[in-house]
PDB file of C-alpha atoms and ligand atoms in Angstrom:
ATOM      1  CA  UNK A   1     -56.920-116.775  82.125  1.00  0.00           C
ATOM      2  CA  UNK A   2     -60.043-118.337  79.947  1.00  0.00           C
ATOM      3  CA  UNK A   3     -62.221-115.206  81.187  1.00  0.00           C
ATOM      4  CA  UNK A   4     -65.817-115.527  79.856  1.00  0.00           C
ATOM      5  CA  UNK A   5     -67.744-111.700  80.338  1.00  0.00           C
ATOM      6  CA  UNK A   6     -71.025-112.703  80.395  1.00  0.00           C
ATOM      7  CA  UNK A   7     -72.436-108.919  80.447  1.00  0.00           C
ATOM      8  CA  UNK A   8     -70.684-106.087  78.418  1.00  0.00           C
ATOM      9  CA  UNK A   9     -71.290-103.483  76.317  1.00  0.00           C
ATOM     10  CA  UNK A  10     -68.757-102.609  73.673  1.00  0.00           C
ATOM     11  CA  UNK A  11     -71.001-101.381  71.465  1.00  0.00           C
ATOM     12  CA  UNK A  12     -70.882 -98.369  74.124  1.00  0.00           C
ATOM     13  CA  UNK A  13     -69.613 -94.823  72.730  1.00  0.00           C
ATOM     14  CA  UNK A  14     -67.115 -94.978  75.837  1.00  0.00           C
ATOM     15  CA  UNK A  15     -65.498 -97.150  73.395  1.00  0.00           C
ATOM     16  CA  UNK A  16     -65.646 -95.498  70.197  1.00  0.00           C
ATOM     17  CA  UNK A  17     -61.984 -93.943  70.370  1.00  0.00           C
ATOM     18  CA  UNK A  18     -60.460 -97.569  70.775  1.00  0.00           C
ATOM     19  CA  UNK A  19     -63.023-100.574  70.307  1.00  0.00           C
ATOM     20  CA  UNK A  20     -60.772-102.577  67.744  1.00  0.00           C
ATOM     21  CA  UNK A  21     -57.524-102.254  69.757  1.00  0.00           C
ATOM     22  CA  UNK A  22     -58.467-102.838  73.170  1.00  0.00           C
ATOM     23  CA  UNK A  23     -60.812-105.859  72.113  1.00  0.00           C
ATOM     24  CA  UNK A  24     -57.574-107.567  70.589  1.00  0.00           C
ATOM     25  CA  UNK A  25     -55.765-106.710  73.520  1.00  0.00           C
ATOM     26  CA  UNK A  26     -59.104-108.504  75.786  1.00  0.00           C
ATOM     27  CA  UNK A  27     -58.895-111.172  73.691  1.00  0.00           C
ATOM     28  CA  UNK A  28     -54.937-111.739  73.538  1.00  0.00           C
ATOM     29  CA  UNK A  29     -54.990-111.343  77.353  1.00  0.00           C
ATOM     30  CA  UNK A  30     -56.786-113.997  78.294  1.00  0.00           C
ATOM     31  CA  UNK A  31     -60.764-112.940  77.434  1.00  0.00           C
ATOM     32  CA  UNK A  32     -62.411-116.166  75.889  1.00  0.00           C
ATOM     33  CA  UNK A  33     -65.759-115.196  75.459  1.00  0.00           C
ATOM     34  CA  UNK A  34     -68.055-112.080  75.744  1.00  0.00           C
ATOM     35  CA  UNK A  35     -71.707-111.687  75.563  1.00  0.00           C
ATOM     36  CA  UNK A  36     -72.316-108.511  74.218  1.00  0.00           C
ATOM     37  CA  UNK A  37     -76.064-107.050  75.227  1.00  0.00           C
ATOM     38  CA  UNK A  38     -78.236-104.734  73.482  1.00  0.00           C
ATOM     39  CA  UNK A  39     -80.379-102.197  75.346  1.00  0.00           C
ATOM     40  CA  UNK A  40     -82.245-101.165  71.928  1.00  0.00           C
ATOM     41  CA  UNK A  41     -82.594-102.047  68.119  1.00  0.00           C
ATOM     42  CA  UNK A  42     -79.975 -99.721  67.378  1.00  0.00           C
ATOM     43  CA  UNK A  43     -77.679-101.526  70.206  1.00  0.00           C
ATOM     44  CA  UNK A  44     -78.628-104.668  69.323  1.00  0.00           C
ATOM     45  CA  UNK A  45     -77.968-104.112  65.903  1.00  0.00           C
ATOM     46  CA  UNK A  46     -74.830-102.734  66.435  1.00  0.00           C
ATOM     47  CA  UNK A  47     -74.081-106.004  69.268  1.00  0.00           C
ATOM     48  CA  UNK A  48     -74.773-108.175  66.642  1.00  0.00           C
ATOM     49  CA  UNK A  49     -72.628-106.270  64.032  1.00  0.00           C
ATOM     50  CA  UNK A  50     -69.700-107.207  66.664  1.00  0.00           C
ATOM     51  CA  UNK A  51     -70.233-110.817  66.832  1.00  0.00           C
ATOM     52  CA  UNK A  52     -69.363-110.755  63.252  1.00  0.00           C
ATOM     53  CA  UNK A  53     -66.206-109.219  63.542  1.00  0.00           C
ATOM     54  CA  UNK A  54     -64.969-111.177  66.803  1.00  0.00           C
ATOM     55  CA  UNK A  55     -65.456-114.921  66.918  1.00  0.00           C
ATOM     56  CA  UNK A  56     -65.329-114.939  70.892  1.00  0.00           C
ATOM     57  CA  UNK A  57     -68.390-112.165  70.871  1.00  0.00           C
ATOM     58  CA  UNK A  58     -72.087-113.627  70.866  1.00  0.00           C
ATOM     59  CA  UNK A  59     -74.703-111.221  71.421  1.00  0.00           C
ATOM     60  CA  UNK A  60     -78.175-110.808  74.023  1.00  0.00           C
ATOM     61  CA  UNK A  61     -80.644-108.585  71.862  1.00  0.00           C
ATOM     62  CA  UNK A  62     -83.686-107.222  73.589  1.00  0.00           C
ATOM     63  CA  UNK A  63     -84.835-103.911  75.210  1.00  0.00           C
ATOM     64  CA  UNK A  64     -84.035-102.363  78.453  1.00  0.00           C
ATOM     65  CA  UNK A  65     -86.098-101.010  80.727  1.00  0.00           C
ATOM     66  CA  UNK A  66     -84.872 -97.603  80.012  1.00  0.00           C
ATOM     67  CA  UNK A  67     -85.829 -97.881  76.689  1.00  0.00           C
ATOM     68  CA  UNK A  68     -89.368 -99.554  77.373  1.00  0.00           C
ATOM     69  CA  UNK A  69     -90.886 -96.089  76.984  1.00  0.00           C
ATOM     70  CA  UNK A  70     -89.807 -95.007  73.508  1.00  0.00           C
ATOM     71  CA  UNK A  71     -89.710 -98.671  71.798  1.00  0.00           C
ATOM     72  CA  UNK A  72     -92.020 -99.055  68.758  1.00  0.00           C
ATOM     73  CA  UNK A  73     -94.039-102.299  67.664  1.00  0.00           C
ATOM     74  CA  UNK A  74     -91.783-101.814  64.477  1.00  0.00           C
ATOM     75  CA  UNK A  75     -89.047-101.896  66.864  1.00  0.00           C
ATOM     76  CA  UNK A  76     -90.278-105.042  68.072  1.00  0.00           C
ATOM     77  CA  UNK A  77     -90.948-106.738  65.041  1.00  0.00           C
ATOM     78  CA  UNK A  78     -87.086-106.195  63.473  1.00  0.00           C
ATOM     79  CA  UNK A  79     -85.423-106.874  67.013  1.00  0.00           C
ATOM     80  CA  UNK A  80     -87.344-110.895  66.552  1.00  0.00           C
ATOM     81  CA  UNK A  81     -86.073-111.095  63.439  1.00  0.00           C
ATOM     82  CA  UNK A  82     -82.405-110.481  64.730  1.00  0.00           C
ATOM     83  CA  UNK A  83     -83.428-114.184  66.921  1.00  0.00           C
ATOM     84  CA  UNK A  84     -82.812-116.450  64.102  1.00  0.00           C
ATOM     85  CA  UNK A  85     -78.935-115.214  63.807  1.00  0.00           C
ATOM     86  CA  UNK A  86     -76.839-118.004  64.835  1.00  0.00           C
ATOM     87  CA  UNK A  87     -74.792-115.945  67.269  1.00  0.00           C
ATOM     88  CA  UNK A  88     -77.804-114.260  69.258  1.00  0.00           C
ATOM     89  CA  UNK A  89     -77.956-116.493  72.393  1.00  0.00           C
ATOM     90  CA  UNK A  90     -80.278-114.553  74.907  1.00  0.00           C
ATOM     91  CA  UNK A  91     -82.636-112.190  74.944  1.00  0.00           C
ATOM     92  CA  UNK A  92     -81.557-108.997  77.035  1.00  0.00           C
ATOM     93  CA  UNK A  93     -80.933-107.056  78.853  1.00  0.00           C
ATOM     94  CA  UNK A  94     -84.578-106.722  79.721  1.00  0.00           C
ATOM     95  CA  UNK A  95     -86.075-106.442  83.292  1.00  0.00           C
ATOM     96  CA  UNK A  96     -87.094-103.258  85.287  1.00  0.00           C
ATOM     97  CA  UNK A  97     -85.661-100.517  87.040  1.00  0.00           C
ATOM     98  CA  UNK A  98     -87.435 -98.547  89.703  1.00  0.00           C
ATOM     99  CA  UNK A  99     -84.466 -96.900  91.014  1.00  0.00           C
ATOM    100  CA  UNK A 100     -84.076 -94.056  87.477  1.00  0.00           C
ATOM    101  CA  UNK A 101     -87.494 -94.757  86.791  1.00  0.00           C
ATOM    102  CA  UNK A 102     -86.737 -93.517  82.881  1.00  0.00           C
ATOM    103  CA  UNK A 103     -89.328 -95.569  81.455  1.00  0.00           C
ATOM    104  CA  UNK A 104     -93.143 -95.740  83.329  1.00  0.00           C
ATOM    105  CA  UNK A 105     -93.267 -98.727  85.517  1.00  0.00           C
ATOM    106  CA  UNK A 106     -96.648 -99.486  83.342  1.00  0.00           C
ATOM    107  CA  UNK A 107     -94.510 -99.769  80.132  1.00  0.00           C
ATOM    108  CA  UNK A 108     -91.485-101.037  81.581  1.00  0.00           C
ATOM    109  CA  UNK A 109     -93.797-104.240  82.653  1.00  0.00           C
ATOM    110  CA  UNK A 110     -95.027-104.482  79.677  1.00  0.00           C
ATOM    111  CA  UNK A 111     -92.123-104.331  77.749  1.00  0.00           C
ATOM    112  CA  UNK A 112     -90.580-107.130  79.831  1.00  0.00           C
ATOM    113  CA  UNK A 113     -93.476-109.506  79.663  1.00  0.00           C
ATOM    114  CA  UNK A 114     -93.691-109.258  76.213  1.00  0.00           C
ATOM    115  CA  UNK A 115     -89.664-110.551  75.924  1.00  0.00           C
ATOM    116  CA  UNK A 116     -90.076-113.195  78.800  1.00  0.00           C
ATOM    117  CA  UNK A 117     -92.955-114.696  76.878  1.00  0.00           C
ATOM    118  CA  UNK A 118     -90.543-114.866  73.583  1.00  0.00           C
ATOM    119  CA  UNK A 119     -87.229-116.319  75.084  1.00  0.00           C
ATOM    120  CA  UNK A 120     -89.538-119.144  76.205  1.00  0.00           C
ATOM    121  CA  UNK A 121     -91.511-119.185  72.560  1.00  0.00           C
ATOM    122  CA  UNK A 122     -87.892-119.138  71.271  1.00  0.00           C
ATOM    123  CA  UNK A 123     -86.496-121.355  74.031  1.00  0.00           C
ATOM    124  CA  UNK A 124     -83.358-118.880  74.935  1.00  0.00           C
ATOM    125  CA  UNK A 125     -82.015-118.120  78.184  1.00  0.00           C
ATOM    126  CA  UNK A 126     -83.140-114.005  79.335  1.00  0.00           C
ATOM    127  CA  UNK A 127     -80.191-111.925  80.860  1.00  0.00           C
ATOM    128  CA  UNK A 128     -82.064-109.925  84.033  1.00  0.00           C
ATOM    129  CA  UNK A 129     -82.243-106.152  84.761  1.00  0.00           C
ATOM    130  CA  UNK A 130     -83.727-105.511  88.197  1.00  0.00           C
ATOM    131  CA  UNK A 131     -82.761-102.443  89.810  1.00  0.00           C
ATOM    132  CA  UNK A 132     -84.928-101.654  93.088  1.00  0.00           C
ATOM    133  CA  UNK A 133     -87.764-103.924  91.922  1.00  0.00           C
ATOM    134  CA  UNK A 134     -86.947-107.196  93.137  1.00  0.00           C
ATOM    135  CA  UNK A 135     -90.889-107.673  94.405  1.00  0.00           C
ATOM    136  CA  UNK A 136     -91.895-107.687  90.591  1.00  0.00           C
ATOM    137  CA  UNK A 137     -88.837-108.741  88.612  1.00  0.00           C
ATOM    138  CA  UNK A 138     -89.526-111.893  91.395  1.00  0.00           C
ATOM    139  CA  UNK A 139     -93.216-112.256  90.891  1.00  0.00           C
ATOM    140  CA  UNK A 140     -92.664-112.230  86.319  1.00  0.00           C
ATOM    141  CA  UNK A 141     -89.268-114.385  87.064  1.00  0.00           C
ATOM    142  CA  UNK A 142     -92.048-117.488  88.771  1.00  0.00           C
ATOM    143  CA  UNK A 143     -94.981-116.847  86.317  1.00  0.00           C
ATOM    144  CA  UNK A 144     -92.790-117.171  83.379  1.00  0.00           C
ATOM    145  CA  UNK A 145     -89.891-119.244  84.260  1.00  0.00           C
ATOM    146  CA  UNK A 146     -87.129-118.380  82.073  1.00  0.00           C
ATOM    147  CA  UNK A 147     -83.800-119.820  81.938  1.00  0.00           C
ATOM    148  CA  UNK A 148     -80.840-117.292  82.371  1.00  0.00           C
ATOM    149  CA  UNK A 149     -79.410-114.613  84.898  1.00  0.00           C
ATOM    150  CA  UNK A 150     -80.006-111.845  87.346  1.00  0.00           C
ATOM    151  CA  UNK A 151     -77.237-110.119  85.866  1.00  0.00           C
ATOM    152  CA  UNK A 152     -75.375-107.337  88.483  1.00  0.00           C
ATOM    153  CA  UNK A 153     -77.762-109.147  91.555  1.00  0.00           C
ATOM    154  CA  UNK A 154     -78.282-106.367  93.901  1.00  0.00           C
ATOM    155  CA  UNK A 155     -80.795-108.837  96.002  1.00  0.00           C
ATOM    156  CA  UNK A 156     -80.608-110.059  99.227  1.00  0.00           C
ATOM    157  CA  UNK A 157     -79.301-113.639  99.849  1.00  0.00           C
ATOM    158  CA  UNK A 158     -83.110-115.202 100.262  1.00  0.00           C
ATOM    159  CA  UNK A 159     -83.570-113.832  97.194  1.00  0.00           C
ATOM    160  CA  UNK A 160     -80.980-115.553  95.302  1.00  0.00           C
ATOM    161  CA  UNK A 161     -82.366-118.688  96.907  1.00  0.00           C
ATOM    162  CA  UNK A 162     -85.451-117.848  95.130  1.00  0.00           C
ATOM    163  CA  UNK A 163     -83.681-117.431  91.684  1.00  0.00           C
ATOM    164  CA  UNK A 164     -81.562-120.810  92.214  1.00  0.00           C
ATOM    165  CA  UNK A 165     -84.517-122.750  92.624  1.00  0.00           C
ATOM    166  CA  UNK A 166     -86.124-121.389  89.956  1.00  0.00           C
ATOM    167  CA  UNK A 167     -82.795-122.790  87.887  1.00  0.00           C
ATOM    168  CA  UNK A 168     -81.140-119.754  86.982  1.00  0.00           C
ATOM    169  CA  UNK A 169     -77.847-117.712  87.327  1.00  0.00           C
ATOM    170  CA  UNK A 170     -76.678-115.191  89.444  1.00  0.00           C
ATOM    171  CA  UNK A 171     -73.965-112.690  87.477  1.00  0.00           C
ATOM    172  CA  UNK A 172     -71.503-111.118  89.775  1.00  0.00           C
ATOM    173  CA  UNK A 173     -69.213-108.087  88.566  1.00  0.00           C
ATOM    174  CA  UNK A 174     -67.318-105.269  90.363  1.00  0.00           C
ATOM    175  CA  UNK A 175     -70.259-103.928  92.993  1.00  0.00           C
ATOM    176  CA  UNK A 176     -68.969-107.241  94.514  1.00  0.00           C
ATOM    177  CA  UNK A 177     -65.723-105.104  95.715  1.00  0.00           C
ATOM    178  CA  UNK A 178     -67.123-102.366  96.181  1.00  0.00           C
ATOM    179  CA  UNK A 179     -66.164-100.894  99.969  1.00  0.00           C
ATOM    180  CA  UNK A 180     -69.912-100.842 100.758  1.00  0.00           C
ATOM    181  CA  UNK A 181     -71.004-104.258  98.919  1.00  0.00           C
ATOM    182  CA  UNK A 182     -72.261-105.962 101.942  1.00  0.00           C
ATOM    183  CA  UNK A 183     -75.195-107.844  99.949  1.00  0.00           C
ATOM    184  CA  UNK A 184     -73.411-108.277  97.209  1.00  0.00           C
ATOM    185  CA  UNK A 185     -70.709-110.478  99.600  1.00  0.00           C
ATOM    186  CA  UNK A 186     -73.399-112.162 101.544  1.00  0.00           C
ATOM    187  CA  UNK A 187     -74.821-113.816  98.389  1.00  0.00           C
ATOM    188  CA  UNK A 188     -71.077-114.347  96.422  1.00  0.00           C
ATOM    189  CA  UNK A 189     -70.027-116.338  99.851  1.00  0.00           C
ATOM    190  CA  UNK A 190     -73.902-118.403  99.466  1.00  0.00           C
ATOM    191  CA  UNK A 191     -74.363-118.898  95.632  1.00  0.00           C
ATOM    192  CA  UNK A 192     -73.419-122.650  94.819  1.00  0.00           C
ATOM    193  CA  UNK A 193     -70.274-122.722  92.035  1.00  0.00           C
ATOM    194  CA  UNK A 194     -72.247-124.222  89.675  1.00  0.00           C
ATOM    195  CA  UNK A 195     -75.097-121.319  89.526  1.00  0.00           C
ATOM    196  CA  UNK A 196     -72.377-118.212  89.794  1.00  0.00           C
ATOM    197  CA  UNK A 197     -71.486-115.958  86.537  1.00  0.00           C
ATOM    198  CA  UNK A 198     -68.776-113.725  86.230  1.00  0.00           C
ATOM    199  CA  UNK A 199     -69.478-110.541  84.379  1.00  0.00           C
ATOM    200  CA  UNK A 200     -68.815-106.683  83.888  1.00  0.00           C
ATOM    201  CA  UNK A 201     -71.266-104.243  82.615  1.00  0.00           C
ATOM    202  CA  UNK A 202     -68.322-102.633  80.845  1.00  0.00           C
ATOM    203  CA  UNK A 203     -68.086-100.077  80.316  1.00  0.00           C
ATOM    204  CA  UNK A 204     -69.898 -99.400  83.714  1.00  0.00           C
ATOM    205  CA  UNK A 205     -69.019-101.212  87.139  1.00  0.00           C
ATOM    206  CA  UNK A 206     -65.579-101.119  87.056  1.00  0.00           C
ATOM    207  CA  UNK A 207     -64.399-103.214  90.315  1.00  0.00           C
ATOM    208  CA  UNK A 208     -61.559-101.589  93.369  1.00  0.00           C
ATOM    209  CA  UNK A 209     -59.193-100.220  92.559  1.00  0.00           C
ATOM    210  CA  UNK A 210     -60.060 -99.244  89.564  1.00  0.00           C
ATOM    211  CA  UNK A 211     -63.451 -97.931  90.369  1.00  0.00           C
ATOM    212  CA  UNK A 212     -64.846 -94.770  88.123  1.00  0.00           C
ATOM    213  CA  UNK A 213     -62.617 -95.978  85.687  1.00  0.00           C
ATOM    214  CA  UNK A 214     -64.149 -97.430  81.809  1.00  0.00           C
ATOM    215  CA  UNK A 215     -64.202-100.926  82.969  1.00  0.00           C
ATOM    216  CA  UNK A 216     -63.404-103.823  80.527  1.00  0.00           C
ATOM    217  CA  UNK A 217     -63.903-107.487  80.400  1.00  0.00           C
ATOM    218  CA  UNK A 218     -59.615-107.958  81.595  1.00  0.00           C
ATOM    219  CA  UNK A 219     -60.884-106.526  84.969  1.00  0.00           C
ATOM    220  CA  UNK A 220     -62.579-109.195  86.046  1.00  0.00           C
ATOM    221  CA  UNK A 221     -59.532-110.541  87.549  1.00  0.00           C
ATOM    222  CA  UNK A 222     -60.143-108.142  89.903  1.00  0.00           C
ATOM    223  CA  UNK A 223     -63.867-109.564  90.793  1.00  0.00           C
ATOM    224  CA  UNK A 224     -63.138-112.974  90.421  1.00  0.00           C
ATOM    225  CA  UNK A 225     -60.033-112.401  92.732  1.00  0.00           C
ATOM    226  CA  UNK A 226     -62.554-110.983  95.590  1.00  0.00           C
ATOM    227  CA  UNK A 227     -65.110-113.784  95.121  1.00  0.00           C
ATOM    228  CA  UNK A 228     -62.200-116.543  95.047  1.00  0.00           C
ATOM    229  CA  UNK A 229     -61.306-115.280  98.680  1.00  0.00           C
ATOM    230  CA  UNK A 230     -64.382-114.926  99.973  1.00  0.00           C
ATOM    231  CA  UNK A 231     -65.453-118.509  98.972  1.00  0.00           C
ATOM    232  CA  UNK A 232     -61.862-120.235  99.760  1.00  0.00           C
ATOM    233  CA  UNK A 233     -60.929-121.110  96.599  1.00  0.00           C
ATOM    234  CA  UNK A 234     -58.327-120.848  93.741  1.00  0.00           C
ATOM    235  CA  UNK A 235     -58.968-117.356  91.541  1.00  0.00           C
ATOM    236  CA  UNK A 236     -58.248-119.670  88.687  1.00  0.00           C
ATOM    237  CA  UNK A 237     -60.758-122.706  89.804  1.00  0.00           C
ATOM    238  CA  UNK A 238     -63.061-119.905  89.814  1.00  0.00           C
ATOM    239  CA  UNK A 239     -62.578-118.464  86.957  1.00  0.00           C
ATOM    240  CA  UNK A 240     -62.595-121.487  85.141  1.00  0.00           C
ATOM    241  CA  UNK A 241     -65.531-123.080  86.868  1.00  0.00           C
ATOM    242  CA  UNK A 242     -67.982-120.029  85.923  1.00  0.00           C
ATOM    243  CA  UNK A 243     -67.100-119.855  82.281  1.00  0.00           C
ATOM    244  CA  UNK A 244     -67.947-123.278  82.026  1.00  0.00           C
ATOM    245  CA  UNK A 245     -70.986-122.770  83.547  1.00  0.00           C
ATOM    246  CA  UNK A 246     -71.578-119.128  81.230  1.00  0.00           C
ATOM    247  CA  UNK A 247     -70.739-122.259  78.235  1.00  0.00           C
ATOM    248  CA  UNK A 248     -73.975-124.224  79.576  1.00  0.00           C
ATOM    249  CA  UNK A 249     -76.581-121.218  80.221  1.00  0.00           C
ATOM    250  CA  UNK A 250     -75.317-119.643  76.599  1.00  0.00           C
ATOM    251  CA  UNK A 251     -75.303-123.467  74.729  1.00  0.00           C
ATOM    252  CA  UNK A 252     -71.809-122.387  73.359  1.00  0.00           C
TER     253      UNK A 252
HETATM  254 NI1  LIG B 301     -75.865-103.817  81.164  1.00  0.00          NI
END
């Protein structure tokens, strides 16, 4: 199927009972690449430990906006180290959420600042967080101009106008199916092929019909399925299509 999951988490304690089998089985089932992000040192740490073991794993290290609140400097300072590791090839997830609010919006801005000003010191692509804070995700996405993705864009489509032109990605994954995914449609039928990402958020997101269920990367058939129809294409072409592009973005 020459899948490419350009937003997972296996690192994920939903997949402590199983991680080794079921990524053979992802990767013997037609998974050909996974981008594994880290949330936190430890996550990052532990994303990175992964791309060891798997050839097809690379890993985004950063800090979420969740985290923003308890990160140290010392946090800080090992996480840039982890940069210079050949298979780290974004920094994220990092952005801001408004919607859970777990971090201060203070700290979560700072916290993202300070990582959009190193993926362009370090000249790697940033995989996006922004969850009900489009107006400022927007506003730090112009001033700094990254390259990368809105990863799980839950914007409107003039929004993802905004992020094309800026020459970024937009990642798609199960909301996209979703009985209620009205934006989500609206922007998969506008985003040009060449600026579309396919993605999961395993274990979270898990598209219809297997919704509330631990997603994995093999489910994006499901996604890529919905978006194939809505844009009149061939599920493969599709497929195929956004992994190159995930190959690009990622320099892989
Ligand atoms: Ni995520």
């Amino acid at each position: 199927m020459n899948i490419f999951d350009t937003h997972a988490h296996y690192d994920d304690e939903a997949f402590d009972g199983d991680r080794d089998a079921l990524l053979s089985e992802l990767f013997s089932g037609g998974i050909c690449g996974i981008i594994n992000c880290g949330c936190d040192l430890k996550s990052s740490l532990n994303s990175l430990a992964l791309t060891q073991k798997y050839p097809q794993i690379y890993a985004a290290v950063g800090v979420h906006p969740h985290e923003a609140e308890e990160v140290t400097e010392q946090d800080m300072q090992k996480l840039r180290a982890l940069y210079a590791e050949k298979k780290v090839v974004a920094v994220g997830e990092i952005g801001l959420d408004y919607h859970y609010d777990f971090s201060p919006r203070d700290r979560q801005l700072e916290i993202f600042e300070k990582q959009l000003a190193l993926s362009k010191e370090l000249s790697l692509p940033v995989i996006i967080h922004d969850r009900e804070a489009h107006e400022d995700t927007l506003r730090l996405l112009k001033q700094y101009r990254p390259t990368g993705v809105v990863h799980c864009f839950s914007g409107s489509v003039e929004m993802a106008q905004e992020i094309i032109a800026l020459g970024m990605y937009i990642g798609l994954g199960g909301a996209v199916t979703f009985k209620n995914a009205k934006r989500p449609v609206a922007v998969a039928e506008y985003v040009p092929l060449d600026r579309l990402l396919l993605e999961t958020d395993a274990p979270y997101m898990a598209p219809v019909p297997c919704r509330g269920q631990r997603c994995n990367s093999l489910m994006i058939d499901l996604t890529a399925q919905k978006i194939a129809e809505i844009k009149g294409l061939a599920k493969q072409e599709l497929i195929d299509t956004c992994t190159a592009n995930a190959k690009t973005l990622f320099s892989l």
